[in-house]
Amino acid sequence: MPKNSRSSGSAPDIRPATGRLGVLTPGLGAVATTFMAGVESVRRGHSKPIGSLTQMATIRLGKRTENRSPLIKDFVPIAALDDIVFGAWDPFPDNALEAARHAGVLEEKHIAPIADFLKAIVPMPAVFDNKYVTRINGTNVKKGKTKRDLAEQLRQDIRDFKARNKLERVVMVWCASTEIFIKAGPQHATIEQFEKAMERNDDAIAPSMLYAYAALMEGVPFCNGAPNLSVDMPALLKLSQEKGVPISGKDFKTGQTWMKTVIAPGLKARMLGLAGWYSTNILGNRDGEVLDDPASFKTKEESKLSVLHTILQPELYPDLYKDFSHVVRINYYPPRGDNKEGWDNIDIVGWMGYPMQIKVNFLCRDSILAAPIVLDLALFSDFAHRAGMKGIQEWLSFYYKSPMAAPGLQPEHDLFIQQTKLKNTLRHLMGEEQITHLGLEYYA
Ligand SMILES: NC(=O)c1ccc[n+]([C@@H]2O[C@H](COP(=O)([O-])OP(=O)(O)OC[C@H]3O[C@@H](n4cnc5c(N)ncnc54)[C@H](O)[C@@H]3O)[C@@H](O)[C@H]2O)c1
């Protein structure tokens, strides 16, 4: 049996979601504050949790004729929204109220009624080095002789946060800026090498890795909302197995890439060819500013480019997908703030080689799409932990642009396969039958 799964058909022996759950976010920017404000707004009955599967989706159980489709939150023992307590780290000292106003995602009419709640979320000093995120200079930053010292300070923060708020459990979701591109090297190969590299302040150890290390050492599930390596390396993978902690990543699947993982499976399902896919965006928030730096953009670009090849499988379908051109651009354009505008031009090929075009103009709100993903990842990761899952949670690929997968395994990018995998994992963990959609029994 693989280490990160349970035996199939087993009776559920999942620890219940008693007590309070802490959700810690490195980063208290647009995504984190929109997530926190939204949860509070739902708790007060001011909004509906639109976009969240844990809160709104149902799951079919058994045969279609049984008419059993409970809400996921009634089927699976996930923590209640009322039991969540928020905490964060950020190199800017602004509390969540100031940060939400600065981010400019939410209107004052949604912020003002929960101002007290937001004001009380004050970021802890961050582990931050602007070598890794060059466009930011904050003052709320930890000091330490070595990176290992800094990781130990983060561990202490987690323990203090837990004790202060009388929490039973904690999860961490990386909502901080995208760091520069780093390839996994010998420093990331084993836990020992990683710890030695922290001690000698090796450049290959980025702040996000220290947060991930601290989380795992404290038995805290870690989700990576940005494309930087963080937990996606052999050393921390091993640590997550040893500590029995679920991990997942990378890079929240929100706007344009989410659209890609909807449209590309549709083209492939109908055996239509692709000559090229050109994607461009304008974006004016701090994330856009950070991504204006070529080193951070390279991390993002790698994450965005991998999607189409994996879905379309040119090696299996050379006549349809060999050598298609795929270009992705992000342009920092301040007037738009968080309201990104994306354009996609898709050159497709049909019967007898005739060319056709699809144009998508997506006026989306990045953080509005990301916030429910943060909520679902936090709740599902906590659930997975209580269910005895550890290591990479492939069933959470649904939420990521660049899903982590076991070494040597191609990640699954198709949104609909990811959704089936997610729901079947919930069925599996709860001791329900898998749904294959074969359906022959209805015609016997
Ligand atoms: N919004 C989306 O749709 C979306 C989608 C995919 C990924 N993401 C990623 O999510 C992350 C957050 O996006 P955002 O729009 O909130 O950005 P943002 O710039 O508004 O917020 C990021 C915050 O992280 C802080 N930060 C930077 N380095 C830090 C560190 N080492 N420790 C703690 N805090 C640190 C920054 O000061 C900033 O306040 C980015 O990496 C972004 O690429 C966002």
Coordinates of C-alpha atoms and ligand atoms in Angstrom, one line a residue:
M1 CA 0.0 0.0 0.0
P2 CA 1.4 3.4 -0.9
K3 CA 2.5 5.4 2.2
N4 CA 0.2 8.3 1.6
S5 CA -3.0 6.3 1.3
R6 CA -5.2 4.2 3.4
S7 CA -6.3 0.6 2.6
S8 CA -9.5 0.8 0.4
G9 CA -12.8 -0.1 1.9
S10 CA -11.5 0.4 5.4
A11 CA -13.9 1.7 8.0
P12 CA -13.3 5.4 8.7
D13 CA -11.1 5.9 11.8
I14 CA -10.7 9.6 11.4
R15 CA -9.9 11.8 14.4
P16 CA -12.9 14.1 14.8
A17 CA -12.6 17.9 14.2
T18 CA -12.9 18.8 17.9
G19 CA -11.5 22.1 19.3
R20 CA -10.2 25.0 17.3
L21 CA -8.1 25.0 14.1
G22 CA -5.5 27.7 13.5
V23 CA -4.8 28.8 9.9
L24 CA -1.4 30.4 9.5
T25 CA -0.5 32.3 6.4
P26 CA 3.0 33.4 5.6
G27 CA 2.0 36.6 3.7
L28 CA -0.8 39.0 4.7
G29 CA -1.5 40.5 1.4
A30 CA -4.4 40.5 -1.1
V31 CA -5.1 36.8 -1.1
A32 CA -4.7 36.2 2.7
T33 CA -6.8 39.2 3.7
T34 CA -9.6 38.5 1.2
F35 CA -9.7 34.9 2.5
M36 CA -9.9 36.0 6.1
A37 CA -12.4 38.8 5.5
G38 CA -14.6 36.4 3.5
V39 CA -14.6 33.7 6.2
E40 CA -15.6 36.3 8.8
S41 CA -18.3 37.7 6.5
V42 CA -19.7 34.2 6.0
R43 CA -19.6 33.5 9.7
R44 CA -21.6 36.7 10.4
G45 CA -24.1 35.7 7.7
H46 CA -23.2 38.6 5.4
S47 CA -22.0 36.5 2.4
K48 CA -22.2 33.0 1.0
P49 CA -19.0 31.0 0.6
I50 CA -19.1 31.1 -3.2
G51 CA -16.3 29.2 -4.9
S52 CA -15.6 26.8 -2.0
L53 CA -16.2 23.1 -2.5
T54 CA -15.9 22.4 1.2
Q55 CA -18.8 24.8 1.9
M56 CA -21.1 24.5 -1.2
A57 CA -20.4 21.4 -3.2
T58 CA -22.3 18.1 -2.9
I59 CA -21.0 14.7 -3.4
R60 CA -22.9 11.8 -5.0
L61 CA -22.7 8.5 -3.0
G62 CA -23.8 5.1 -4.2
K63 CA -26.0 4.5 -7.3
R64 CA -27.7 7.3 -9.2
T65 CA -31.0 5.7 -8.2
E66 CA -30.2 6.1 -4.4
N67 CA -30.4 9.9 -4.6
R68 CA -27.8 10.4 -2.0
S69 CA -25.9 13.7 -2.6
P70 CA -25.0 15.3 0.7
L71 CA -23.0 18.4 1.0
I72 CA -19.3 17.6 1.3
K73 CA -19.2 19.4 4.7
D74 CA -22.0 17.1 6.0
F75 CA -20.3 14.0 4.6
V76 CA -16.7 14.6 5.7
P77 CA -15.8 15.7 9.2
I78 CA -14.1 19.0 8.3
A79 CA -13.6 21.8 10.8
A80 CA -16.4 24.4 11.1
L81 CA -15.8 27.9 10.0
D82 CA -16.6 29.1 13.5
D83 CA -13.7 27.1 14.9
I84 CA -11.0 28.8 12.7
V85 CA -8.5 31.2 14.2
F86 CA -6.2 33.2 11.8
G87 CA -2.6 34.2 12.1
A88 CA 0.0 35.5 9.7
W89 CA 3.6 36.6 9.1
D90 CA 4.5 39.5 6.9
P91 CA 7.5 41.8 6.4
F92 CA 5.1 44.8 6.4
P93 CA 3.7 45.5 9.9
D94 CA 0.2 46.4 8.7
N95 CA -2.6 44.6 10.4
A96 CA -5.2 42.8 8.2
L97 CA -7.4 45.8 8.1
E98 CA -4.7 48.1 6.7
A99 CA -3.5 45.3 4.4
A100 CA -7.0 44.6 3.1
R101 CA -7.5 48.3 2.4
H102 CA -4.0 48.5 0.7
A103 CA -4.8 45.5 -1.4
G104 CA -7.9 47.2 -2.8
V105 CA -9.7 44.0 -3.5
L106 CA -12.7 44.4 -1.2
E107 CA -14.9 47.5 -1.1
E108 CA -15.2 49.5 2.1
K109 CA -18.8 48.4 2.5
H110 CA -17.5 44.8 3.0
I111 CA -14.5 45.8 5.1
A112 CA -16.1 48.3 7.6
P113 CA -18.5 45.9 9.3
I114 CA -15.6 43.5 10.1
A115 CA -13.0 46.2 10.8
D116 CA -12.4 45.1 14.4
F117 CA -11.9 41.5 13.4
L118 CA -9.4 42.4 10.8
K119 CA -7.6 44.9 13.0
A120 CA -6.9 42.2 15.5
I121 CA -4.9 40.1 13.0
V122 CA -1.4 41.5 13.4
P123 CA 1.4 39.9 11.4
M124 CA 4.3 38.3 13.2
P125 CA 7.8 39.3 12.0
A126 CA 8.6 37.5 8.9
V127 CA 11.5 35.5 7.7
F128 CA 12.3 37.6 4.8
D129 CA 15.2 38.4 2.5
N130 CA 14.8 40.6 -0.5
K131 CA 17.3 38.5 -2.4
Y132 CA 14.4 36.2 -3.0
V133 CA 11.6 38.8 -3.5
T134 CA 13.4 41.8 -4.9
R135 CA 10.6 44.3 -5.2
I136 CA 9.7 44.3 -1.5
N137 CA 11.4 46.0 1.5
G138 CA 9.7 45.5 4.8
T139 CA 10.7 46.3 8.4
N140 CA 8.8 43.6 10.2
V141 CA 11.5 41.0 9.8
K142 CA 13.2 38.5 12.1
K143 CA 16.9 38.6 12.8
G144 CA 19.0 35.4 13.2
K145 CA 22.5 34.3 12.8
T146 CA 21.7 31.4 10.6
K147 CA 18.7 30.2 8.6
R148 CA 18.3 27.4 11.1
D149 CA 17.9 30.0 13.9
L150 CA 15.2 31.7 11.8
A151 CA 13.4 28.4 11.2
E152 CA 13.5 27.7 15.0
Q153 CA 12.0 31.1 15.6
L154 CA 9.1 30.2 13.2
R155 CA 8.6 27.0 15.1
Q156 CA 8.4 29.0 18.4
D157 CA 5.8 31.3 16.7
I158 CA 3.7 28.3 15.8
R159 CA 3.8 26.9 19.3
D160 CA 3.0 30.3 20.8
F161 CA 0.1 30.9 18.4
K162 CA -1.3 27.5 19.3
A163 CA -1.0 28.1 23.1
R164 CA -2.3 31.7 23.0
N165 CA -5.4 30.7 21.1
K166 CA -6.0 27.4 22.7
L167 CA -5.9 25.6 19.4
E168 CA -6.1 21.9 18.9
R169 CA -4.5 21.9 15.4
V170 CA -2.8 24.2 13.0
V171 CA -2.4 24.3 9.2
M172 CA -0.2 26.6 7.1
V173 CA -1.0 28.0 3.6
W174 CA 1.7 30.0 1.8
C175 CA 0.1 33.2 0.6
A176 CA 3.3 35.2 0.4
S177 CA 5.0 36.6 -2.7
T178 CA 6.5 34.5 -5.4
E179 CA 10.2 34.0 -4.8
I180 CA 13.0 33.9 -7.5
F181 CA 13.4 30.6 -9.4
I182 CA 15.5 28.0 -7.6
K183 CA 16.2 24.5 -8.9
A184 CA 16.4 21.7 -6.4
G185 CA 20.1 20.9 -5.8
P186 CA 22.2 18.8 -3.4
Q187 CA 21.2 21.1 -0.6
H188 CA 17.6 19.9 -1.0
A189 CA 18.4 16.2 -1.4
T190 CA 18.3 14.9 2.2
I191 CA 17.1 16.2 5.5
E192 CA 20.6 16.2 6.7
Q193 CA 22.0 18.2 3.8
F194 CA 19.1 20.6 4.1
E195 CA 19.8 21.2 7.8
K196 CA 23.5 21.7 7.1
A197 CA 22.7 24.2 4.3
M198 CA 20.4 26.1 6.7
E199 CA 23.3 26.3 9.2
R200 CA 25.8 27.7 6.7
N201 CA 23.2 30.2 5.3
D202 CA 23.4 28.6 1.8
D203 CA 21.7 30.8 -0.9
A204 CA 19.8 27.8 -2.1
I205 CA 17.6 27.9 1.0
A206 CA 14.8 30.4 0.5
P207 CA 12.5 31.8 3.2
S208 CA 9.6 29.7 2.0
M209 CA 11.6 26.6 2.6
L210 CA 12.2 27.6 6.2
Y211 CA 8.4 28.1 6.8
A212 CA 7.7 24.7 5.3
Y213 CA 10.4 23.1 7.4
A214 CA 9.1 24.8 10.6
A215 CA 5.5 23.6 9.7
L216 CA 6.6 20.0 9.2
M217 CA 8.7 19.9 12.3
E218 CA 5.7 21.1 14.3
G219 CA 3.3 18.5 12.7
V220 CA 1.5 21.2 10.7
P221 CA 0.2 20.5 7.2
F222 CA 1.7 22.8 4.6
C223 CA 0.1 24.1 1.4
N224 CA 2.0 26.1 -1.1
G225 CA 0.0 28.8 -3.0
A226 CA 2.9 30.1 -5.0
P227 CA 5.1 28.5 -7.6
N228 CA 8.3 28.6 -5.6
L229 CA 9.9 25.3 -4.7
S230 CA 9.3 25.5 -0.9
V231 CA 8.2 22.0 0.2
D232 CA 8.6 20.4 -3.3
M233 CA 12.1 18.9 -2.8
P234 CA 13.3 15.4 -1.7
A235 CA 14.4 16.6 1.8
L236 CA 11.1 18.1 2.9
L237 CA 9.1 15.4 1.1
K238 CA 10.9 12.9 3.3
L239 CA 10.3 15.0 6.4
S240 CA 6.6 15.1 5.7
Q241 CA 6.6 11.3 5.5
E242 CA 8.6 10.9 8.7
K243 CA 6.4 13.4 10.6
G244 CA 3.2 12.1 9.1
V245 CA 2.1 15.4 7.7
P246 CA 0.2 16.2 4.5
I247 CA 1.7 18.6 2.0
S248 CA 0.5 20.0 -1.3
G249 CA 1.3 22.6 -3.9
K250 CA 2.1 24.5 -6.0
D251 CA 0.6 27.8 -7.1
F252 CA -3.2 28.3 -6.7
K253 CA -5.1 27.6 -9.9
T254 CA -7.2 30.7 -10.4
G255 CA -7.6 32.8 -13.6
Q256 CA -6.1 32.0 -16.9
T257 CA -4.6 28.7 -16.0
W258 CA -7.8 27.4 -14.5
M259 CA -9.5 28.4 -17.9
K260 CA -6.7 26.5 -19.7
T261 CA -7.4 23.3 -17.7
V262 CA -11.1 23.6 -18.7
I263 CA -10.6 24.3 -22.4
A264 CA -7.6 22.1 -23.2
P265 CA -9.3 18.9 -22.1
G266 CA -12.3 19.9 -24.2
L267 CA -10.1 20.2 -27.3
K268 CA -8.4 16.9 -26.7
A269 CA -11.7 15.1 -25.9
R270 CA -12.8 16.0 -29.4
M271 CA -9.5 15.3 -31.1
L272 CA -9.1 18.9 -32.3
G273 CA -5.5 20.1 -32.9
L274 CA -3.7 23.1 -31.5
A275 CA -1.3 25.3 -33.4
G276 CA -0.7 27.8 -30.7
W277 CA -1.9 29.4 -27.5
Y278 CA -1.0 33.0 -26.7
S279 CA -1.9 34.3 -23.2
T280 CA -1.3 37.7 -21.9
N281 CA -2.4 39.6 -18.8
I282 CA -2.4 43.0 -17.3
L283 CA -2.3 43.1 -13.5
G284 CA -1.7 46.0 -11.1
N285 CA -1.5 44.6 -7.6
R286 CA 1.6 43.9 -5.5
D287 CA 1.8 40.4 -6.9
G288 CA 2.0 41.9 -10.4
E289 CA 4.8 44.2 -9.2
V290 CA 6.7 41.2 -7.8
L291 CA 6.2 39.3 -11.0
D292 CA 7.5 42.2 -13.0
D293 CA 10.9 41.1 -11.8
P294 CA 12.2 38.6 -14.4
A295 CA 13.5 36.2 -11.7
S296 CA 10.1 35.9 -10.0
F297 CA 8.3 35.8 -13.3
K298 CA 10.5 32.8 -14.4
T299 CA 9.2 30.8 -11.4
K300 CA 5.6 31.7 -12.4
E301 CA 6.2 31.1 -16.1
E302 CA 7.6 27.6 -15.5
S303 CA 4.4 26.9 -13.5
K304 CA 2.0 28.3 -16.2
L305 CA 3.8 26.6 -19.2
S306 CA 3.7 23.0 -17.9
V307 CA -0.1 22.8 -18.0
L308 CA -0.8 22.4 -21.8
H309 CA 1.8 19.8 -22.6
T310 CA 0.7 17.5 -19.8
I311 CA -2.9 17.7 -20.8
L312 CA -2.5 17.4 -24.5
Q313 CA 0.2 14.7 -24.5
P314 CA 2.0 15.6 -27.8
E315 CA 4.0 12.4 -27.6
L316 CA 0.8 10.4 -27.9
Y317 CA -0.9 12.7 -30.5
P318 CA 1.9 14.1 -32.7
D319 CA -0.6 15.0 -35.5
L320 CA -2.6 17.2 -33.2
Y321 CA -0.2 18.7 -30.7
K322 CA 3.4 18.4 -31.9
D323 CA 5.2 21.7 -31.8
F324 CA 2.3 24.0 -30.8
S325 CA 3.5 27.4 -29.7
H326 CA 2.7 28.4 -26.1
V327 CA 3.4 31.9 -24.9
V328 CA 2.5 33.4 -21.5
R329 CA 3.0 37.1 -20.6
I330 CA 2.2 39.0 -17.4
N331 CA 2.4 42.8 -17.6
Y332 CA 2.4 45.0 -14.5
Y333 CA -0.1 47.8 -15.1
P334 CA -1.0 49.6 -11.9
P335 CA -4.4 51.2 -12.8
R336 CA -6.0 47.7 -12.8
G337 CA -5.1 46.8 -9.2
D338 CA -6.2 43.3 -8.4
N339 CA -8.7 43.2 -11.3
K340 CA -6.7 41.3 -13.8
E341 CA -7.6 41.2 -17.4
G342 CA -6.4 38.3 -19.4
W343 CA -6.5 37.6 -23.1
D344 CA -6.1 34.2 -24.7
N345 CA -5.8 33.6 -28.4
I346 CA -6.1 29.9 -29.2
D347 CA -5.4 28.7 -32.7
I348 CA -7.0 25.4 -33.2
V349 CA -7.1 23.0 -36.1
G350 CA -10.1 21.0 -37.3
W351 CA -11.2 18.5 -40.0
M352 CA -8.9 18.5 -43.1
G353 CA -6.5 20.9 -41.3
Y354 CA -8.8 23.9 -41.4
P355 CA -7.7 26.6 -38.8
M356 CA -10.1 28.1 -36.3
Q357 CA -9.7 30.6 -33.4
I358 CA -11.0 30.9 -29.9
K359 CA -10.6 34.2 -28.1
V360 CA -11.1 34.5 -24.4
N361 CA -11.2 37.8 -22.6
F362 CA -11.4 37.1 -18.9
L363 CA -11.9 40.0 -16.6
C364 CA -11.3 38.3 -13.3
R365 CA -10.5 39.2 -9.7
D366 CA -7.5 37.2 -8.7
S367 CA -7.9 37.2 -5.0
I368 CA -11.7 36.6 -5.2
L369 CA -10.9 33.4 -7.1
A370 CA -8.0 32.5 -4.8
A371 CA -9.7 33.0 -1.4
P372 CA -12.0 30.0 -1.5
I373 CA -9.1 27.9 -2.6
V374 CA -7.2 28.9 0.6
L375 CA -10.2 27.9 2.7
D376 CA -10.6 24.5 1.0
L377 CA -6.9 23.7 1.2
A378 CA -6.8 24.5 4.9
L379 CA -9.9 22.5 5.7
F380 CA -9.0 19.5 3.5
S381 CA -5.4 19.4 4.6
D382 CA -6.5 19.4 8.3
F383 CA -9.0 16.6 7.5
A384 CA -6.4 14.6 5.6
H385 CA -4.1 14.9 8.6
R386 CA -6.8 13.6 11.0
A387 CA -7.4 10.7 8.5
G388 CA -3.8 9.6 8.7
M389 CA -2.7 10.8 5.3
K390 CA 0.9 12.1 4.9
G391 CA 3.2 13.3 2.2
I392 CA 2.0 14.7 -1.2
Q393 CA -1.8 14.9 -1.4
E394 CA -2.3 14.4 -5.1
W395 CA -6.1 14.6 -4.7
L396 CA -5.6 18.4 -3.9
S397 CA -4.1 18.9 -7.4
F398 CA -7.5 20.4 -8.3
Y399 CA -6.5 23.6 -6.6
Y400 CA -3.0 24.0 -8.1
K401 CA -1.5 25.2 -11.4
S402 CA 1.6 23.1 -10.9
P403 CA 0.6 20.1 -8.9
M404 CA 3.1 18.1 -6.9
A405 CA 3.4 14.5 -7.8
A406 CA 5.5 11.5 -6.7
P407 CA 9.0 11.5 -8.3
G408 CA 8.8 10.2 -11.8
L409 CA 5.1 10.7 -12.1
Q410 CA 3.4 13.1 -14.5
P411 CA 1.1 15.4 -12.5
E412 CA -2.6 15.4 -13.5
H413 CA -3.7 18.8 -14.9
D414 CA -7.1 18.1 -16.4
L415 CA -9.6 19.9 -14.0
F416 CA -12.3 17.2 -14.5
I417 CA -9.9 14.3 -13.7
Q418 CA -8.7 16.3 -10.7
Q419 CA -12.3 16.8 -9.5
T420 CA -13.0 13.1 -9.9
K421 CA -9.8 12.2 -8.0
L422 CA -10.8 14.7 -5.2
K423 CA -14.3 13.3 -4.7
N424 CA -13.2 9.7 -5.0
T425 CA -10.5 10.3 -2.3
L426 CA -13.2 11.6 0.0
R427 CA -15.4 8.6 -0.7
H428 CA -12.4 6.3 -0.2
L429 CA -11.5 7.9 3.1
M430 CA -15.0 7.7 4.4
G431 CA -15.4 4.0 3.4
E432 CA -17.8 4.7 0.5
E433 CA -17.8 3.0 -2.9
Q434 CA -15.7 4.6 -5.7
I435 CA -17.8 6.0 -8.6
T436 CA -16.6 4.9 -12.0
H437 CA -19.4 6.3 -14.1
L438 CA -19.7 3.0 -16.0
G439 CA -23.4 2.8 -15.4
L440 CA -24.1 -0.5 -17.1
E441 CA -26.1 -1.7 -14.1
Y442 CA -28.9 0.7 -15.0
Y443 CA -29.4 -1.1 -18.4
A444 CA -29.1 -4.7 -17.3
Ligands
LIG1 N1 -4.4 35.8 -6.5 C1 -4.3 34.7 -7.3 O1 -5.1 34.4 -8.1 C2 -3.0 33.9 -7.1 C3 -3.0 32.7 -7.9 C4 -1.9 31.9 -7.8 C5 -0.9 32.2 -6.9 N2 -0.9 33.3 -6.2 C6 0.2 33.6 -5.4 O2 -0.2 33.9 -4.1 C7 0.7 34.7 -3.5 C8 0.0 35.9 -2.8 O3 -0.6 36.7 -3.8 P1 -1.2 38.1 -3.3 O4 -2.0 38.7 -4.5 O5 -1.8 38.1 -2.0 O6 0.2 39.0 -3.2 P2 0.5 40.2 -2.3 O7 1.7 40.8 -2.8 O8 -0.8 41.1 -2.1 O9 0.7 39.6 -0.9 C9 1.9 38.8 -0.6 C10 2.4 39.2 0.8 O10 3.5 38.4 1.1 C11 4.4 39.1 1.9 N3 5.7 38.4 1.9 C12 6.6 38.4 0.9 N4 7.6 37.6 1.3 C13 7.3 37.1 2.6 C14 7.9 36.2 3.5 N5 9.1 35.7 3.2 N6 7.2 35.9 4.6 C15 6.0 36.4 4.9 N7 5.4 37.3 4.1 C16 6.0 37.6 2.9 C17 4.4 40.5 1.2 O11 4.9 41.5 2.0 C18 2.9 40.7 0.8 O12 2.2 41.4 1.8 C19 1.7 35.2 -4.6 O13 2.8 34.4 -4.5 C20 0.9 34.9 -5.8 O14 1.8 34.6 -6.9 C21 -2.0 34.2 -6.3

